[in-house]
PDB file of C-alpha atoms in Angstrom:
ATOM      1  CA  UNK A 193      18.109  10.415   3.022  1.00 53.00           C
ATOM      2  CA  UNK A 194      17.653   7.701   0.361  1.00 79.00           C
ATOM      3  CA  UNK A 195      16.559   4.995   2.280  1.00 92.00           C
ATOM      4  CA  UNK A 196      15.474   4.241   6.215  1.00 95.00           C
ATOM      5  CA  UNK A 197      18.302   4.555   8.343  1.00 96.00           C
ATOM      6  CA  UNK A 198      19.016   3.081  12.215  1.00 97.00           C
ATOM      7  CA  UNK A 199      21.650   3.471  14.840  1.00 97.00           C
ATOM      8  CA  UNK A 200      23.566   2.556  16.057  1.00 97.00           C
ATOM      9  CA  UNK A 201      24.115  -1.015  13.761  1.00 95.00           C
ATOM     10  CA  UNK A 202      25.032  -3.233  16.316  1.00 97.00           C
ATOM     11  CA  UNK A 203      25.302  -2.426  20.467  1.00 97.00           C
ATOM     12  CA  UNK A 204      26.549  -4.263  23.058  1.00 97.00           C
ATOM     13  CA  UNK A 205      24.708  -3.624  26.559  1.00 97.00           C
ATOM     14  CA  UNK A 206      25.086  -5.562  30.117  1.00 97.00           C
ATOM     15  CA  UNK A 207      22.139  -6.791  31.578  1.00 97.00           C
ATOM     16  CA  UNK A 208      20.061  -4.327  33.381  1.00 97.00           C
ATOM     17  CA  UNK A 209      21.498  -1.815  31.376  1.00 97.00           C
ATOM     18  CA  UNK A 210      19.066   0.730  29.570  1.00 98.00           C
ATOM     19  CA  UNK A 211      19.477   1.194  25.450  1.00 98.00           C
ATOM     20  CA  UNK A 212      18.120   3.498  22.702  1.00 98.00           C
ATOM     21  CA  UNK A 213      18.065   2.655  19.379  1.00 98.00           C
ATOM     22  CA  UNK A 214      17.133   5.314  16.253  1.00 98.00           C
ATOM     23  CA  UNK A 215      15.028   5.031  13.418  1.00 98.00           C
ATOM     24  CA  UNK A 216      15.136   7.748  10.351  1.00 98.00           C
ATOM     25  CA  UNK A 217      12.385   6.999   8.095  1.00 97.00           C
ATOM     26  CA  UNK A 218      12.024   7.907   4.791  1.00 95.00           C
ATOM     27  CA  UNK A 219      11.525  11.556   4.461  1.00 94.00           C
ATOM     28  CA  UNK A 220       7.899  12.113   4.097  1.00 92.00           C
ATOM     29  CA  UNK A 221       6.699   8.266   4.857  1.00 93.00           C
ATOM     30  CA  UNK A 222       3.333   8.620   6.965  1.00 92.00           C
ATOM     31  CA  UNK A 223       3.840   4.856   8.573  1.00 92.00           C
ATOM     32  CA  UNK A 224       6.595   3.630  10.795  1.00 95.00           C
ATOM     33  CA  UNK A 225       6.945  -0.209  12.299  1.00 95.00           C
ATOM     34  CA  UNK A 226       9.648  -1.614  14.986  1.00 97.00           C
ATOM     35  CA  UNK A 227      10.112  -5.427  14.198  1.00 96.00           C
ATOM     36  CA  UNK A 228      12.300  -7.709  16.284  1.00 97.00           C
ATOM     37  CA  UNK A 229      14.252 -10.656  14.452  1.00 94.00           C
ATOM     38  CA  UNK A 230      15.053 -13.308  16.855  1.00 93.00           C
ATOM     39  CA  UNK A 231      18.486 -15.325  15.260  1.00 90.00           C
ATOM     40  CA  UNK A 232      17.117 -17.681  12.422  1.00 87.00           C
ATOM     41  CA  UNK A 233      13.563 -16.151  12.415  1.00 90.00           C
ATOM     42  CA  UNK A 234      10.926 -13.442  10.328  1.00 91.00           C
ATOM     43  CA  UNK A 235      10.596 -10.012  11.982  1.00 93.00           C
ATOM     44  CA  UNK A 236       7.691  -9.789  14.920  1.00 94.00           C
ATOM     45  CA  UNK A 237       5.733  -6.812  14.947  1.00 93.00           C
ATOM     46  CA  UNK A 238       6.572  -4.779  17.943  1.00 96.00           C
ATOM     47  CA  UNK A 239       4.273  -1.787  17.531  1.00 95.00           C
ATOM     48  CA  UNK A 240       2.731   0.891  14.993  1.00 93.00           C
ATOM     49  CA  UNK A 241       2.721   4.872  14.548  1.00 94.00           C
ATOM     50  CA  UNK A 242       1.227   6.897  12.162  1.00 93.00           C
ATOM     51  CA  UNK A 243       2.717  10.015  12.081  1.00 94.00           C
ATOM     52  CA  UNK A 244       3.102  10.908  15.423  1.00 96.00           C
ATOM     53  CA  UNK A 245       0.242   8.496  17.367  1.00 95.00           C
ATOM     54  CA  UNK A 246       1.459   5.338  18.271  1.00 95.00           C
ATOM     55  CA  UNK A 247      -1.859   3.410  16.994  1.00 91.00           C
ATOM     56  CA  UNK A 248      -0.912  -0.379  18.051  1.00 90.00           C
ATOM     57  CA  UNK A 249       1.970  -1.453  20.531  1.00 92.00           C
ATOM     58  CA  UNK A 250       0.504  -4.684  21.074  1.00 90.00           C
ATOM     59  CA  UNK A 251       3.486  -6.587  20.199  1.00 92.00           C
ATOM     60  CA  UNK A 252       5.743  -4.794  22.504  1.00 96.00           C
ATOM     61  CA  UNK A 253       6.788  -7.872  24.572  1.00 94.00           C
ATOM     62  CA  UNK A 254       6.685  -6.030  28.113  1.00 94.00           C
ATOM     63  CA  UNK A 255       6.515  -2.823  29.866  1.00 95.00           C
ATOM     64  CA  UNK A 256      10.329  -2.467  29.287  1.00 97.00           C
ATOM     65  CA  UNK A 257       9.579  -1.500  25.875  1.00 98.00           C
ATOM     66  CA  UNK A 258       8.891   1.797  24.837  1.00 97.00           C
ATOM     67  CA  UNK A 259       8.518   3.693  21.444  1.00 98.00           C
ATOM     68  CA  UNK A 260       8.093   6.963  20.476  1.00 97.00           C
ATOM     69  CA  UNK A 261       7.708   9.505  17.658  1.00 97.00           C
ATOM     70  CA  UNK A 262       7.314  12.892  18.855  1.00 96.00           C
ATOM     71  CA  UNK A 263       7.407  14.776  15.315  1.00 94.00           C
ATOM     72  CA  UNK A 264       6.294  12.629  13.282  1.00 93.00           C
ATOM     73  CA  UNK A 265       9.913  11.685  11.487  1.00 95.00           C
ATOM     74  CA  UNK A 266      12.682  10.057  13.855  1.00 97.00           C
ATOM     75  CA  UNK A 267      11.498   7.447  16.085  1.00 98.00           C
ATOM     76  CA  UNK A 268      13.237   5.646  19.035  1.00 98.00           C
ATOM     77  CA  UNK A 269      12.683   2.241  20.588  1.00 98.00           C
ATOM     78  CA  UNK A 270      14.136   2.631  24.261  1.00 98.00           C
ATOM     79  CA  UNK A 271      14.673  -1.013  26.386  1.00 98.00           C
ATOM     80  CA  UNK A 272      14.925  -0.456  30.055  1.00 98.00           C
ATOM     81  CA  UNK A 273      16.817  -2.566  32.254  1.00 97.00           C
ATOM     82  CA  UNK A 274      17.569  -5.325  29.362  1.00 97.00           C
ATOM     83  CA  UNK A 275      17.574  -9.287  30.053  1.00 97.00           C
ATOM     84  CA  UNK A 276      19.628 -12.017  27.817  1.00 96.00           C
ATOM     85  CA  UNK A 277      16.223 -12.283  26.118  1.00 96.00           C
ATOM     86  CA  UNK A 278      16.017  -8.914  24.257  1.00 97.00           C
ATOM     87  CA  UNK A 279      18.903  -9.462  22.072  1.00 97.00           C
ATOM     88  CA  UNK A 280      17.766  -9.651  18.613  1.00 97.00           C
ATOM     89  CA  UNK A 281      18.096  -8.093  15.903  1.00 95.00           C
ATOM     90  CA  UNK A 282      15.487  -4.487  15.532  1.00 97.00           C
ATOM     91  CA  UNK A 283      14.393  -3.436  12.566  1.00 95.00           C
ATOM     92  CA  UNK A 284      12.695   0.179  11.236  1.00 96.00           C
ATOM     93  CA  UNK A 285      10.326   0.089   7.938  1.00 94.00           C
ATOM     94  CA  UNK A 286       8.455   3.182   6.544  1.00 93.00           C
ATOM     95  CA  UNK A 287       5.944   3.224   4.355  1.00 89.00           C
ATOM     96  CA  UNK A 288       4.627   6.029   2.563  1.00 86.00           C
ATOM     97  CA  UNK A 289       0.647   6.013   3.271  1.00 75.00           C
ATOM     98  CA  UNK A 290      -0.898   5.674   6.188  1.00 68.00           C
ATOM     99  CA  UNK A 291      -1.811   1.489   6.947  1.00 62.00           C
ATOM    100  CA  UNK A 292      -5.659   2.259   6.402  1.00 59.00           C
ATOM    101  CA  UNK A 293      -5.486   3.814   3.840  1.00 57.00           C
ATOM    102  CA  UNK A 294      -6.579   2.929   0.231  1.00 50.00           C
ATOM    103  CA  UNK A 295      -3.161   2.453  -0.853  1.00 50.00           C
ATOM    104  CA  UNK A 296      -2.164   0.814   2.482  1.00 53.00           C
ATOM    105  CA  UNK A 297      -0.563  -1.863   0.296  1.00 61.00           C
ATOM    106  CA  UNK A 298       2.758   0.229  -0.475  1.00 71.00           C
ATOM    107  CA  UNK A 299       5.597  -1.708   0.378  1.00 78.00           C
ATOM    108  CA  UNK A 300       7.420  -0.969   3.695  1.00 86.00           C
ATOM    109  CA  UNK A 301      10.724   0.332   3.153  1.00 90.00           C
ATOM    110  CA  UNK A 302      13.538  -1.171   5.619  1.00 92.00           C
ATOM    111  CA  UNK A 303      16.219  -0.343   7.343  1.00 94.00           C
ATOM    112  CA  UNK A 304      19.498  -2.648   7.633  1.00 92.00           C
ATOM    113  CA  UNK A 305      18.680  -3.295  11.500  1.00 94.00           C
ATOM    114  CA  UNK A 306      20.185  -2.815  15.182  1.00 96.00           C
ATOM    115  CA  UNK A 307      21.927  -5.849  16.401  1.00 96.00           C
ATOM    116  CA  UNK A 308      21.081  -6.047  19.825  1.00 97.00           C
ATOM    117  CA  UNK A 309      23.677  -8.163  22.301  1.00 97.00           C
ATOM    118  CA  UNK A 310      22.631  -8.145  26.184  1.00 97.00           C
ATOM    119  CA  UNK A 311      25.742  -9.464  28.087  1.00 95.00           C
TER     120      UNK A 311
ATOM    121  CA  UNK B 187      -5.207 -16.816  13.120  1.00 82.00           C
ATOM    122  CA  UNK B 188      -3.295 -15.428  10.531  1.00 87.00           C
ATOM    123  CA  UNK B 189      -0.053 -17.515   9.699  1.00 92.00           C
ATOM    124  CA  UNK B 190       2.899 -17.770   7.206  1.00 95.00           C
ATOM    125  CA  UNK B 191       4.325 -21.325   6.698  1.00 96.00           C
ATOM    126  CA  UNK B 192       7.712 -21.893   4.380  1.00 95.00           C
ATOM    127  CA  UNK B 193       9.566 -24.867   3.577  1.00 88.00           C
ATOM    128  CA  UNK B 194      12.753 -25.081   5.614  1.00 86.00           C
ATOM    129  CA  UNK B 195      16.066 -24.158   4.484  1.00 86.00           C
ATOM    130  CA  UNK B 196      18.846 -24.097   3.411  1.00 94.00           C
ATOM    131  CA  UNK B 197      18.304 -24.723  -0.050  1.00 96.00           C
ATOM    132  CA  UNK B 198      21.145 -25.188  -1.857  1.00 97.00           C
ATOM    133  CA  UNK B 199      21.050 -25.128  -5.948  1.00 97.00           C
ATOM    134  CA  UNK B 200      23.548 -24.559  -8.626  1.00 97.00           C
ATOM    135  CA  UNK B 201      23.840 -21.953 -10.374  1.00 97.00           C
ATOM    136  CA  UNK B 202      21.403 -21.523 -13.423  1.00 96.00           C
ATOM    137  CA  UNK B 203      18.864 -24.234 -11.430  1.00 97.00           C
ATOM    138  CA  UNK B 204      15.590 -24.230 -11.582  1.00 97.00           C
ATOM    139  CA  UNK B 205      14.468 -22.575  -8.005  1.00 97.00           C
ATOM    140  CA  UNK B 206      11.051 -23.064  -6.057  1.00 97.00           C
ATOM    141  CA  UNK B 207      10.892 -21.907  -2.501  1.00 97.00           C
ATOM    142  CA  UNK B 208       7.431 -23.151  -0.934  1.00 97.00           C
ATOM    143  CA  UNK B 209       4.976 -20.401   1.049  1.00 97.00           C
ATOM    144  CA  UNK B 210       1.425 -21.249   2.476  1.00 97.00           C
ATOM    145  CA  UNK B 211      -1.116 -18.960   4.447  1.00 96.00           C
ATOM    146  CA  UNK B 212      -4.087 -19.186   6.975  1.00 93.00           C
ATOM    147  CA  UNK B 213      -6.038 -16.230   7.171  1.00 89.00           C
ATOM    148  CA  UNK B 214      -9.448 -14.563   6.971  1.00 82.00           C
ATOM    149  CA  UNK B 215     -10.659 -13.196   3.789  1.00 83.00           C
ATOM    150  CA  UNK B 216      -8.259 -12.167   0.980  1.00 86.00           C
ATOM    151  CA  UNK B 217      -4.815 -11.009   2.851  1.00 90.00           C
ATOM    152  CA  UNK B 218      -2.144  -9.248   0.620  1.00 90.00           C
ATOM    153  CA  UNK B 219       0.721 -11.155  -0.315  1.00 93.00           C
ATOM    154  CA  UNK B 220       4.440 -10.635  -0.013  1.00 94.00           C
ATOM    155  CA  UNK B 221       7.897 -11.985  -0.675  1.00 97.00           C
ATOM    156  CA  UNK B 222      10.953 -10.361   0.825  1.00 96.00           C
ATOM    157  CA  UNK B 223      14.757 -10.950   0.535  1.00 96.00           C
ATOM    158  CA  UNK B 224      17.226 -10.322   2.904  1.00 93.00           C
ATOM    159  CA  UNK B 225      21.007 -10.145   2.119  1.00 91.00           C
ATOM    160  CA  UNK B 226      23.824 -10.766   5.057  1.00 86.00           C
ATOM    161  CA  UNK B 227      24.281  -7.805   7.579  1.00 82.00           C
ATOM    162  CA  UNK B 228      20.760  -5.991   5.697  1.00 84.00           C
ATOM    163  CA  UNK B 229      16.968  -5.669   5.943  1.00 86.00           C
ATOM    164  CA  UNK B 230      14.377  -6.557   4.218  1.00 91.00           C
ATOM    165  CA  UNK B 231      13.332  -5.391   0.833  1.00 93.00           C
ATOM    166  CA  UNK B 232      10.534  -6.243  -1.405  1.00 93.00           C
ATOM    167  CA  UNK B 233      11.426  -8.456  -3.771  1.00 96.00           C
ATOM    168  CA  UNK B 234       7.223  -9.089  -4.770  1.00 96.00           C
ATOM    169  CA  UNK B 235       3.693  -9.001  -4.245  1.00 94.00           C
ATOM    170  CA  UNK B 236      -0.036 -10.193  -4.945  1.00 94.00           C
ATOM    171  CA  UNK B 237      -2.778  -8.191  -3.825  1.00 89.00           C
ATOM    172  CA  UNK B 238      -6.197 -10.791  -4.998  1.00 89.00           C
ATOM    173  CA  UNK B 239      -6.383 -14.034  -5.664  1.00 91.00           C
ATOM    174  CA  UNK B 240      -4.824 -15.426  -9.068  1.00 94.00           C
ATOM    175  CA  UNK B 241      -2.955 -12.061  -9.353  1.00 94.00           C
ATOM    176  CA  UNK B 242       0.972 -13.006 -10.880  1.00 96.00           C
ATOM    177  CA  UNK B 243       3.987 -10.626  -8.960  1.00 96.00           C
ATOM    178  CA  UNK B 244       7.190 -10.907 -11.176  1.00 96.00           C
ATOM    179  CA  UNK B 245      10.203  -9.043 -10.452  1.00 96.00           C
ATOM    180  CA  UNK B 246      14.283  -9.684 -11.480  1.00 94.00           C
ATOM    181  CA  UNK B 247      13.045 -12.862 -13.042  1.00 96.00           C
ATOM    182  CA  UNK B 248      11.363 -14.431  -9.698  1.00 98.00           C
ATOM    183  CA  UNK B 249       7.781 -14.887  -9.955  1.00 98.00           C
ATOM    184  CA  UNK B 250       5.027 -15.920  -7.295  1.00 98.00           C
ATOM    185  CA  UNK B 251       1.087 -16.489  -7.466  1.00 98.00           C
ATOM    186  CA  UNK B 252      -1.447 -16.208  -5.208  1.00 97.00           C
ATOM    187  CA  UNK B 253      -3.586 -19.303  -5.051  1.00 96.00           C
ATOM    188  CA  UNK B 254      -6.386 -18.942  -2.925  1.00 93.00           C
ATOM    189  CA  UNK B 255      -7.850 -22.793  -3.432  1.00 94.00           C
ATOM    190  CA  UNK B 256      -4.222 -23.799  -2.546  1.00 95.00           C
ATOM    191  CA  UNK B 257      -3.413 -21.099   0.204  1.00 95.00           C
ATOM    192  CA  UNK B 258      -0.437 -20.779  -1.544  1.00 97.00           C
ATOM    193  CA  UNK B 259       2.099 -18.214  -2.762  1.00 98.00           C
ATOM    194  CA  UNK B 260       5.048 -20.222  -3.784  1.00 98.00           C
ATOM    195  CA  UNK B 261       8.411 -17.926  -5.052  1.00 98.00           C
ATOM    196  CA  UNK B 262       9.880 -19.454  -8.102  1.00 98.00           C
ATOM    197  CA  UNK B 263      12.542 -18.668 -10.072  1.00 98.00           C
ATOM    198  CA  UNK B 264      13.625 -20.239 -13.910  1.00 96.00           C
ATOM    199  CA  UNK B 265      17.581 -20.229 -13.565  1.00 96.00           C
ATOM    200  CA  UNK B 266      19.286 -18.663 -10.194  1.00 97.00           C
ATOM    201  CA  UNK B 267      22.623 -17.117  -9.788  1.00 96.00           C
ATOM    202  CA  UNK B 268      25.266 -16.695  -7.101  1.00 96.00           C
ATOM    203  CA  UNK B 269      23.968 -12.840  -6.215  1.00 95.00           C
ATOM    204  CA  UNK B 270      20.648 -14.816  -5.386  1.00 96.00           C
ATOM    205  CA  UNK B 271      22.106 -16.252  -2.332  1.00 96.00           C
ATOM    206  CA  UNK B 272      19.789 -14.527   0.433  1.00 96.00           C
ATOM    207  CA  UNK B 273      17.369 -15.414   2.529  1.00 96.00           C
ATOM    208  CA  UNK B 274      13.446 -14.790   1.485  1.00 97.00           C
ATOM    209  CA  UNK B 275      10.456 -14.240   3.654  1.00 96.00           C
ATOM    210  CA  UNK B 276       6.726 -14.847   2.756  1.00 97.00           C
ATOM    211  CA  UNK B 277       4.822 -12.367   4.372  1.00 94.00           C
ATOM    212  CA  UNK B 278       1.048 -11.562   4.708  1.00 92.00           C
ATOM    213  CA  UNK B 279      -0.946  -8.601   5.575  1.00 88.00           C
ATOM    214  CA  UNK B 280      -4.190  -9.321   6.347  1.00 84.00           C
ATOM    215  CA  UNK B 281      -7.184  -7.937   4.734  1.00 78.00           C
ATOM    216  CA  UNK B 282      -8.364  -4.005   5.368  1.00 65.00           C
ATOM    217  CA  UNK B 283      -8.705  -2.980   9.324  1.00 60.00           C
ATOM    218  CA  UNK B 284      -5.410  -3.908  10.529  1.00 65.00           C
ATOM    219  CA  UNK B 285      -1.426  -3.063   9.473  1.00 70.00           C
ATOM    220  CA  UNK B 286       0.680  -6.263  11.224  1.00 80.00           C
ATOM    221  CA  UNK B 287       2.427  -7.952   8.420  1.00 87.00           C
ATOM    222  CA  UNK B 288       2.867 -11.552   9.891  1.00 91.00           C
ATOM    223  CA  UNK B 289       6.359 -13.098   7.960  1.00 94.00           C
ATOM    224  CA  UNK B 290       7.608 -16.599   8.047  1.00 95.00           C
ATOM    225  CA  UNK B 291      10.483 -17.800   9.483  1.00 95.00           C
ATOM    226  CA  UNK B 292      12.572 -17.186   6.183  1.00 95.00           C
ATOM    227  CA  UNK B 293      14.153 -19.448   3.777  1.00 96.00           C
ATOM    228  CA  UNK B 294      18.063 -19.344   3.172  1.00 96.00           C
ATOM    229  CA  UNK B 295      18.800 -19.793  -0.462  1.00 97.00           C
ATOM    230  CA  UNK B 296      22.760 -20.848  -1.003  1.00 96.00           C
ATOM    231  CA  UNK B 297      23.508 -20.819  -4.873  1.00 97.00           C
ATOM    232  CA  UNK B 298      26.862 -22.259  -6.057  1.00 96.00           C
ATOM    233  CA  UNK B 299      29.254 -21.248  -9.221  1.00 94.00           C
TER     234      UNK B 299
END
């Protein structure tokens, strides 16, 4: 497609509840981020993958939080057993070099979010 | 650490005012500078950027420079319109060896007719 794309936009989810969201990146873009927007704030790095390797998940807030990019394209941020706390808003960005790379200062392209609620 | 610090918002002009929407850093060596704008129910998209000190980014009339003395990368903008009501982010990546952006809080931007 044209630009990043995520699904679903928005989902509601009861607490304890397990959720996937979806990230298409740009067809072809070597780097892929997960941020989470708190209400009110800047994105938060959550983690990192180049191509397929997840290279930093630092920012993953807890062992509840898991990423993954098996091919290299579509990506997937899975919450397990959500809390009032993880709602937020989750945003994808591609970009189409790898991050230490010469050019690693090619913009990251975003998608329009997830809107996380946890009941 | 590295840090991104913008002046509060909302900031609320009329239209065809004079817009300045401040951004200041900490970080180690010479980070890349960014602005982004996000409109309602979107994400993010580049709106500009600086890559070494004293370098000018310009785009759709806003313009921003990086001042190293002044750890500074203010967004400014000569005479606004409604379709600039957003919200802009100062971001920062931090100098060669690592890939975490770190943005600010954001800045809401409210222009009226």
């Amino acid at each position: 497609g044209a630009g990043v794309s995520q699904s679903p936009r928005y989902k509601v989810a009861k607490r304890g509840q397990d959720v996937a969201l979806r990230c298409d990146p740009i067809s072809g873009h070597v780097s892929l981020f997960w941020y989470q927007q708190a209400l009110g704030q800047g994105p938060e790095f959550l983690t990192y993958f180049q191509n397929e390797a997840q290279l930093d998940k630092s920012g993953l807030p807890s062992d509840r939080f898991f990423a993954e990019r098996p091919e290299g394209s579509v990506s997937t941020l899975k919450i397990q057993r959500t809390q009032q706390e993880d709602s937020a808003v989750y945003l994808c960005a591609s970009s189409l070099v790898g991050a230490g790379t010469t050019n690693s200062n090619q913009p990251q392209h975003f998608g329009d979010g997830t809107r996380l609620s946890i009941l | 650490g590295n840090s991104v610090t913008q002046m509060e918002g909302p900031v609320t002009l009329s239209e065809e005012a004079f817009l300045t929407i401040n951004c200041t850093y900490t970080a180690t060596g010479y980070p890349s500078l960014f602005w982004y704008v996000q409109y309602p129910g979107e994400g993010l998209q580049l709106l500009l950027k600086a890559t070494k000190a004293d370098d000018k980014g310009s785009n759709k009339g806003f313009e921003a420079t990086y001042r190293k003395e002044t750890t500074s990368f203010h967004l400014e903008k000569g005479s606004v319109q409604v379709s600039d009501s957003a919200v802009y982010f100062c971001a920062l990546r931090p100098p060669s060896g690592t890939y975490k952006y770190i943005f600010g809080t954001g800045t809401r931007l409210k222009v009226l007719a």
